[in-house]
Amino acid sequence: ASDQSHRCELSGQRQQARMTLARFPRAALFDLDGTLLDSAPDMLATANRLRAAHGMPPMTLAQIRPQVSKGSRAMLAMAFPQLDVIERDALVPLFLDTYQQEIGKHSVLFEHVDAMLSALEADGVTWGIVTNKPEYLARDILPQLGWETRCAVLIGGDTLAERKPHPLPLQVAAGRIGVPAGDCVYVGDDERDIQAARAAGMPSIAALWGYRQDHESPVEWGADVLLDSPAELLDPANWPSSL
């Protein structure tokens, strides 16, 4: 029993030493929906309000969850499969208006996200958000989360001339916080996130807890690290090193 206790103690010491030697990156940039925020319940409420107006029954969370990272058009395609593309596109403004009324009412942070952000801040790490969500909608959610002074930079899908998977949003975000792209790490749950990071010369983490469709294989995206839970981001050893 004493040998087992000693081995456990040594193992714990090695783990502590590994975490002590490892460092968080200088800056961390995150996707929003499906990475920091479980916003699927807000999206579901939005889609169901539109469906009710068309005399259609409500959808379930399981139906809409895989589409959340794909944007409003993908969710409208799921909610209104009987409409053609032109008819669905005409609903985008109404979808976004309705979503703005529902934003933050039903969504929650993924477990351990708040602790992870606090750990980054305690270590002096600058963090920000790069999302394809329209900037005004992303900004609406910050005060509800108490992030308006904590989030160092916010780039939305309409902030610049390009959006992910183009690298420009990540390049601009890094520039605004004054950290070279190679010294940042980008965390996202969609293939476009990893493509954007790779094109920007930025290490990346694929957030496997997020939203994706059955046919998608994150292993093939080319992320530097794949993680199953935000809790793993509490350990600096799980973050990729600078390029």
mmCIF file of C-alpha atoms in Angstrom:
data_model
loop_
_atom_site.group_PDB
_atom_site.id
_atom_site.type_symbol
_atom_site.label_atom_id
_atom_site.label_comp_id
_atom_site.label_asym_id
_atom_site.label_seq_id
_atom_site.Cartn_x
_atom_site.Cartn_y
_atom_site.Cartn_z
ATOM 1 C CA ALA A 1 0.000 0.000 0.000
ATOM 2 C CA SER A 2 2.893 2.325 0.816
ATOM 3 C CA ASP A 3 4.469 1.645 -2.599
ATOM 4 C CA GLN A 4 1.166 2.457 -4.299
ATOM 5 C CA SER A 5 0.865 5.645 -2.253
ATOM 6 C CA HIS A 6 4.414 6.621 -3.168
ATOM 7 C CA ARG A 7 3.788 5.999 -6.870
ATOM 8 C CA CYS A 8 0.622 8.117 -6.742
ATOM 9 C CA GLU A 9 2.527 10.901 -4.994
ATOM 10 C CA LEU A 10 5.275 10.825 -7.646
ATOM 11 C CA SER A 11 2.677 10.812 -10.416
ATOM 12 C CA GLY A 12 0.999 13.830 -8.861
ATOM 13 C CA GLN A 13 4.337 15.619 -8.572
ATOM 14 C CA ARG A 14 5.138 14.930 -12.225
ATOM 15 C CA GLN A 15 1.729 16.219 -13.273
ATOM 16 C CA GLN A 16 2.238 19.359 -11.181
ATOM 17 C CA ALA A 17 5.684 19.869 -12.686
ATOM 18 C CA ARG A 18 4.295 19.458 -16.201
ATOM 19 C CA MET A 19 1.614 22.082 -15.544
ATOM 20 C CA THR A 20 4.177 24.394 -13.914
ATOM 21 C CA LEU A 21 6.504 24.229 -16.920
ATOM 22 C CA ALA A 22 3.677 24.689 -19.434
ATOM 23 C CA ARG A 23 2.454 28.196 -20.109
ATOM 24 C CA PHE A 24 -0.750 29.577 -21.488
ATOM 25 C CA PRO A 25 -0.380 31.439 -24.799
ATOM 26 C CA ARG A 26 0.122 35.212 -24.835
ATOM 27 C CA ALA A 27 -3.370 35.600 -26.257
ATOM 28 C CA ALA A 28 -6.383 33.368 -26.840
ATOM 29 C CA LEU A 29 -9.086 34.033 -29.412
ATOM 30 C CA PHE A 30 -12.357 32.128 -29.388
ATOM 31 C CA ASP A 31 -15.284 31.430 -31.613
ATOM 32 C CA LEU A 32 -18.498 32.237 -29.744
ATOM 33 C CA ASP A 33 -21.407 29.892 -30.540
ATOM 34 C CA GLY A 34 -20.530 26.290 -29.803
ATOM 35 C CA THR A 35 -17.183 27.200 -28.255
ATOM 36 C CA LEU A 36 -17.808 29.560 -25.335
ATOM 37 C CA LEU A 37 -21.577 29.812 -25.450
ATOM 38 C CA ASP A 38 -24.220 27.117 -25.819
ATOM 39 C CA SER A 39 -26.534 29.361 -27.811
ATOM 40 C CA ALA A 40 -28.557 26.555 -29.393
ATOM 41 C CA PRO A 41 -31.538 27.143 -27.032
ATOM 42 C CA ASP A 42 -31.763 30.785 -28.210
ATOM 43 C CA MET A 43 -31.653 29.649 -31.825
ATOM 44 C CA LEU A 44 -34.324 27.036 -31.154
ATOM 45 C CA ALA A 45 -36.644 29.626 -29.609
ATOM 46 C CA THR A 46 -36.100 31.849 -32.644
ATOM 47 C CA ALA A 47 -36.759 29.117 -35.199
ATOM 48 C CA ASN A 48 -39.860 27.929 -33.368
ATOM 49 C CA ARG A 49 -41.329 31.436 -33.239
ATOM 50 C CA LEU A 50 -40.984 31.648 -37.025
ATOM 51 C CA ARG A 51 -42.374 28.146 -37.513
ATOM 52 C CA ALA A 52 -45.359 28.939 -35.275
ATOM 53 C CA ALA A 53 -46.092 31.993 -37.425
ATOM 54 C CA HIS A 54 -46.239 29.621 -40.407
ATOM 55 C CA GLY A 55 -48.528 27.183 -38.569
ATOM 56 C CA MET A 56 -45.773 24.607 -38.125
ATOM 57 C CA PRO A 57 -45.035 22.529 -35.007
ATOM 58 C CA PRO A 58 -41.964 23.250 -32.882
ATOM 59 C CA MET A 59 -38.596 21.679 -33.585
ATOM 60 C CA THR A 60 -36.441 19.972 -30.949
ATOM 61 C CA LEU A 61 -33.047 21.070 -29.681
ATOM 62 C CA ALA A 62 -31.491 17.901 -31.104
ATOM 63 C CA GLN A 63 -32.706 18.846 -34.581
ATOM 64 C CA ILE A 64 -31.257 22.336 -34.630
ATOM 65 C CA ARG A 65 -28.075 21.914 -32.566
ATOM 66 C CA PRO A 66 -25.839 20.590 -35.403
ATOM 67 C CA GLN A 67 -26.722 23.637 -37.529
ATOM 68 C CA VAL A 68 -25.958 26.403 -35.033
ATOM 69 C CA SER A 69 -22.370 27.039 -36.127
ATOM 70 C CA LYS A 70 -23.430 27.132 -39.776
ATOM 71 C CA GLY A 71 -25.369 30.401 -39.544
ATOM 72 C CA SER A 72 -28.908 31.650 -40.009
ATOM 73 C CA ARG A 73 -29.360 30.275 -43.528
ATOM 74 C CA ALA A 74 -28.501 26.747 -42.427
ATOM 75 C CA MET A 75 -30.960 26.979 -39.544
ATOM 76 C CA LEU A 76 -33.675 28.324 -41.834
ATOM 77 C CA ALA A 77 -33.035 25.407 -44.208
ATOM 78 C CA MET A 78 -33.618 23.047 -41.295
ATOM 79 C CA ALA A 79 -36.672 24.948 -40.040
ATOM 80 C CA PHE A 80 -38.294 25.437 -43.464
ATOM 81 C CA PRO A 81 -37.249 22.552 -45.738
ATOM 82 C CA GLN A 82 -40.325 23.105 -47.904
ATOM 83 C CA LEU A 83 -39.164 26.571 -48.988
ATOM 84 C CA ASP A 84 -36.703 27.193 -51.801
ATOM 85 C CA VAL A 85 -33.455 29.102 -51.281
ATOM 86 C CA ILE A 86 -34.885 32.460 -52.379
ATOM 87 C CA GLU A 87 -37.850 32.141 -50.010
ATOM 88 C CA ARG A 88 -35.606 31.138 -47.108
ATOM 89 C CA ASP A 89 -33.141 33.947 -47.790
ATOM 90 C CA ALA A 90 -36.040 36.393 -47.620
ATOM 91 C CA LEU A 91 -36.599 35.223 -44.021
ATOM 92 C CA VAL A 92 -33.036 35.995 -42.870
ATOM 93 C CA PRO A 93 -33.793 39.576 -41.677
ATOM 94 C CA LEU A 94 -36.830 38.356 -39.708
ATOM 95 C CA PHE A 95 -34.787 35.499 -38.262
ATOM 96 C CA LEU A 96 -32.074 37.902 -37.078
ATOM 97 C CA ASP A 97 -34.613 40.378 -35.653
ATOM 98 C CA THR A 98 -36.345 37.586 -33.747
ATOM 99 C CA TYR A 99 -33.047 36.171 -32.574
ATOM 100 C CA GLN A 100 -32.038 39.571 -31.207
ATOM 101 C CA GLN A 101 -35.175 39.454 -29.029
ATOM 102 C CA GLU A 102 -34.302 35.953 -27.771
ATOM 103 C CA ILE A 103 -30.539 36.348 -27.413
ATOM 104 C CA GLY A 104 -29.290 35.438 -23.953
ATOM 105 C CA LYS A 105 -32.686 34.392 -22.654
ATOM 106 C CA HIS A 106 -32.072 30.665 -22.964
ATOM 107 C CA SER A 107 -28.359 30.227 -23.720
ATOM 108 C CA VAL A 108 -25.730 29.290 -21.128
ATOM 109 C CA LEU A 109 -21.950 29.149 -21.006
ATOM 110 C CA PHE A 110 -20.515 25.712 -21.558
ATOM 111 C CA GLU A 111 -19.380 24.185 -18.274
ATOM 112 C CA HIS A 112 -15.933 25.358 -17.093
ATOM 113 C CA VAL A 113 -15.768 28.234 -19.598
ATOM 114 C CA ASP A 114 -15.999 30.906 -16.916
ATOM 115 C CA ALA A 115 -13.311 29.217 -14.801
ATOM 116 C CA MET A 116 -11.112 28.856 -17.868
ATOM 117 C CA LEU A 117 -11.393 32.538 -18.804
ATOM 118 C CA SER A 118 -10.637 33.506 -15.199
ATOM 119 C CA ALA A 119 -7.542 31.287 -15.253
ATOM 120 C CA LEU A 120 -6.341 32.941 -18.451
ATOM 121 C CA GLU A 121 -6.880 36.400 -16.983
ATOM 122 C CA ALA A 122 -5.081 35.450 -13.760
ATOM 123 C CA ASP A 123 -2.073 34.458 -15.879
ATOM 124 C CA GLY A 124 -2.123 37.736 -17.787
ATOM 125 C CA VAL A 125 -3.488 36.257 -21.021
ATOM 126 C CA THR A 126 -5.400 38.591 -23.328
ATOM 127 C CA TRP A 127 -8.515 36.997 -24.798
ATOM 128 C CA GLY A 128 -11.074 37.961 -27.402
ATOM 129 C CA ILE A 129 -13.789 36.680 -29.708
ATOM 130 C CA VAL A 130 -13.798 36.150 -33.475
ATOM 131 C CA THR A 131 -17.203 34.947 -34.657
ATOM 132 C CA ASN A 132 -19.178 34.811 -37.886
ATOM 133 C CA LYS A 133 -22.222 36.065 -35.976
ATOM 134 C CA PRO A 134 -23.083 39.664 -36.966
ATOM 135 C CA GLU A 135 -21.101 41.981 -34.713
ATOM 136 C CA TYR A 136 -24.132 43.789 -33.278
ATOM 137 C CA LEU A 137 -25.609 40.487 -32.102
ATOM 138 C CA ALA A 138 -22.320 39.355 -30.580
ATOM 139 C CA ARG A 139 -22.012 42.700 -28.771
ATOM 140 C CA ASP A 140 -25.536 42.288 -27.384
ATOM 141 C CA ILE A 141 -24.491 39.190 -25.488
ATOM 142 C CA LEU A 142 -21.325 40.600 -23.864
ATOM 143 C CA PRO A 143 -23.033 42.647 -21.103
ATOM 144 C CA GLN A 144 -25.269 39.697 -20.235
ATOM 145 C CA LEU A 145 -22.146 37.642 -19.562
ATOM 146 C CA GLY A 146 -20.213 40.430 -17.863
ATOM 147 C CA TRP A 147 -17.643 40.349 -20.655
ATOM 148 C CA GLU A 148 -17.876 43.888 -22.025
ATOM 149 C CA THR A 149 -14.689 44.926 -20.197
ATOM 150 C CA ARG A 150 -13.022 41.507 -20.130
ATOM 151 C CA CYS A 151 -13.143 40.710 -23.858
ATOM 152 C CA ALA A 152 -10.200 42.594 -25.404
ATOM 153 C CA VAL A 153 -11.360 42.371 -29.025
ATOM 154 C CA LEU A 154 -14.543 41.345 -30.824
ATOM 155 C CA ILE A 155 -14.692 40.681 -34.560
ATOM 156 C CA GLY A 156 -18.053 39.700 -36.066
ATOM 157 C CA GLY A 157 -18.933 38.151 -39.382
ATOM 158 C CA ASP A 158 -19.774 41.562 -40.841
ATOM 159 C CA THR A 159 -17.021 43.610 -39.161
ATOM 160 C CA LEU A 160 -14.614 43.244 -42.083
ATOM 161 C CA ALA A 161 -14.755 42.582 -45.804
ATOM 162 C CA GLU A 162 -14.045 38.885 -45.150
ATOM 163 C CA ARG A 163 -15.226 36.326 -42.633
ATOM 164 C CA LYS A 164 -13.991 32.888 -41.571
ATOM 165 C CA PRO A 165 -12.626 30.693 -43.139
ATOM 166 C CA HIS A 166 -10.702 33.691 -44.512
ATOM 167 C CA PRO A 167 -7.788 34.532 -42.185
ATOM 168 C CA LEU A 168 -8.459 38.295 -42.154
ATOM 169 C CA PRO A 169 -10.686 38.333 -39.005
ATOM 170 C CA LEU A 170 -8.027 36.499 -36.987
ATOM 171 C CA GLN A 171 -5.232 38.651 -38.397
ATOM 172 C CA VAL A 172 -7.089 41.850 -37.554
ATOM 173 C CA ALA A 173 -7.986 40.581 -34.059
ATOM 174 C CA ALA A 174 -4.323 39.784 -33.359
ATOM 175 C CA GLY A 175 -3.330 43.198 -34.673
ATOM 176 C CA ARG A 176 -5.838 45.005 -32.470
ATOM 177 C CA ILE A 177 -4.525 43.357 -29.304
ATOM 178 C CA GLY A 178 -0.928 43.823 -30.405
ATOM 179 C CA VAL A 179 0.070 40.158 -30.368
ATOM 180 C CA PRO A 180 1.610 38.372 -33.383
ATOM 181 C CA ALA A 181 -0.725 35.771 -34.871
ATOM 182 C CA GLY A 182 1.750 32.990 -34.115
ATOM 183 C CA ASP A 183 1.652 33.885 -30.407
ATOM 184 C CA CYS A 184 -2.165 33.611 -30.268
ATOM 185 C CA VAL A 185 -4.219 30.433 -30.163
ATOM 186 C CA TYR A 186 -7.645 30.190 -31.789
ATOM 187 C CA VAL A 187 -10.302 27.885 -30.342
ATOM 188 C CA GLY A 188 -13.347 26.937 -32.427
ATOM 189 C CA ASP A 189 -15.846 24.165 -33.042
ATOM 190 C CA ASP A 190 -16.192 24.424 -36.833
ATOM 191 C CA GLU A 191 -13.892 23.464 -39.698
ATOM 192 C CA ARG A 192 -13.931 27.083 -40.900
ATOM 193 C CA ASP A 193 -12.375 28.096 -37.578
ATOM 194 C CA ILE A 194 -9.421 25.785 -38.081
ATOM 195 C CA GLN A 195 -9.031 26.751 -41.740
ATOM 196 C CA ALA A 196 -8.940 30.430 -40.777
ATOM 197 C CA ALA A 197 -6.373 29.829 -38.041
ATOM 198 C CA ARG A 198 -4.118 27.782 -40.301
ATOM 199 C CA ALA A 199 -4.269 30.444 -43.034
ATOM 200 C CA ALA A 200 -3.477 33.145 -40.436
ATOM 201 C CA GLY A 201 -0.448 31.242 -39.111
ATOM 202 C CA MET A 202 -2.153 30.823 -35.749
ATOM 203 C CA PRO A 203 -2.116 27.617 -33.640
ATOM 204 C CA SER A 204 -5.595 26.178 -33.179
ATOM 205 C CA ILE A 205 -7.715 24.006 -30.915
ATOM 206 C CA ALA A 206 -10.761 22.129 -32.191
ATOM 207 C CA ALA A 207 -13.539 22.315 -29.594
ATOM 208 C CA LEU A 208 -15.165 18.891 -29.798
ATOM 209 C CA TRP A 209 -17.907 19.897 -27.344
ATOM 210 C CA GLY A 210 -19.442 22.258 -29.914
ATOM 211 C CA TYR A 211 -21.871 21.938 -32.793
ATOM 212 C CA ARG A 212 -21.212 19.759 -35.802
ATOM 213 C CA GLN A 213 -23.025 17.454 -38.171
ATOM 214 C CA ASP A 214 -22.669 13.677 -38.140
ATOM 215 C CA HIS A 215 -20.612 13.571 -41.332
ATOM 216 C CA GLU A 216 -18.001 16.036 -40.069
ATOM 217 C CA SER A 217 -14.681 14.626 -38.862
ATOM 218 C CA PRO A 218 -12.689 17.109 -36.738
ATOM 219 C CA VAL A 219 -9.636 14.851 -36.929
ATOM 220 C CA GLU A 220 -9.399 15.795 -40.610
ATOM 221 C CA TRP A 221 -9.557 19.560 -40.002
ATOM 222 C CA GLY A 222 -5.870 19.881 -39.202
ATOM 223 C CA ALA A 223 -6.141 21.527 -35.779
ATOM 224 C CA ASP A 224 -3.020 21.463 -33.618
ATOM 225 C CA VAL A 225 -5.003 20.107 -30.658
ATOM 226 C CA LEU A 226 -8.426 18.474 -30.256
ATOM 227 C CA LEU A 227 -10.107 18.755 -26.856
ATOM 228 C CA ASP A 228 -13.282 17.155 -25.522
ATOM 229 C CA SER A 229 -14.199 19.686 -22.831
ATOM 230 C CA PRO A 230 -13.552 23.314 -21.855
ATOM 231 C CA ALA A 231 -12.213 21.888 -18.570
ATOM 232 C CA GLU A 232 -9.124 20.730 -20.490
ATOM 233 C CA LEU A 233 -8.359 24.372 -21.294
ATOM 234 C CA LEU A 234 -7.660 24.916 -17.578
ATOM 235 C CA ASP A 235 -4.400 23.007 -18.030
ATOM 236 C CA PRO A 236 -1.820 25.128 -19.915
ATOM 237 C CA ALA A 237 -0.150 21.892 -21.069
ATOM 238 C CA ASN A 238 -3.150 21.233 -23.301
ATOM 239 C CA TRP A 239 -2.629 24.435 -25.280
ATOM 240 C CA PRO A 240 -0.489 24.300 -28.422
ATOM 241 C CA SER A 241 2.808 26.144 -28.307
ATOM 242 C CA SER A 242 3.577 29.117 -30.535
ATOM 243 C CA LEU A 243 4.409 28.431 -34.164
#
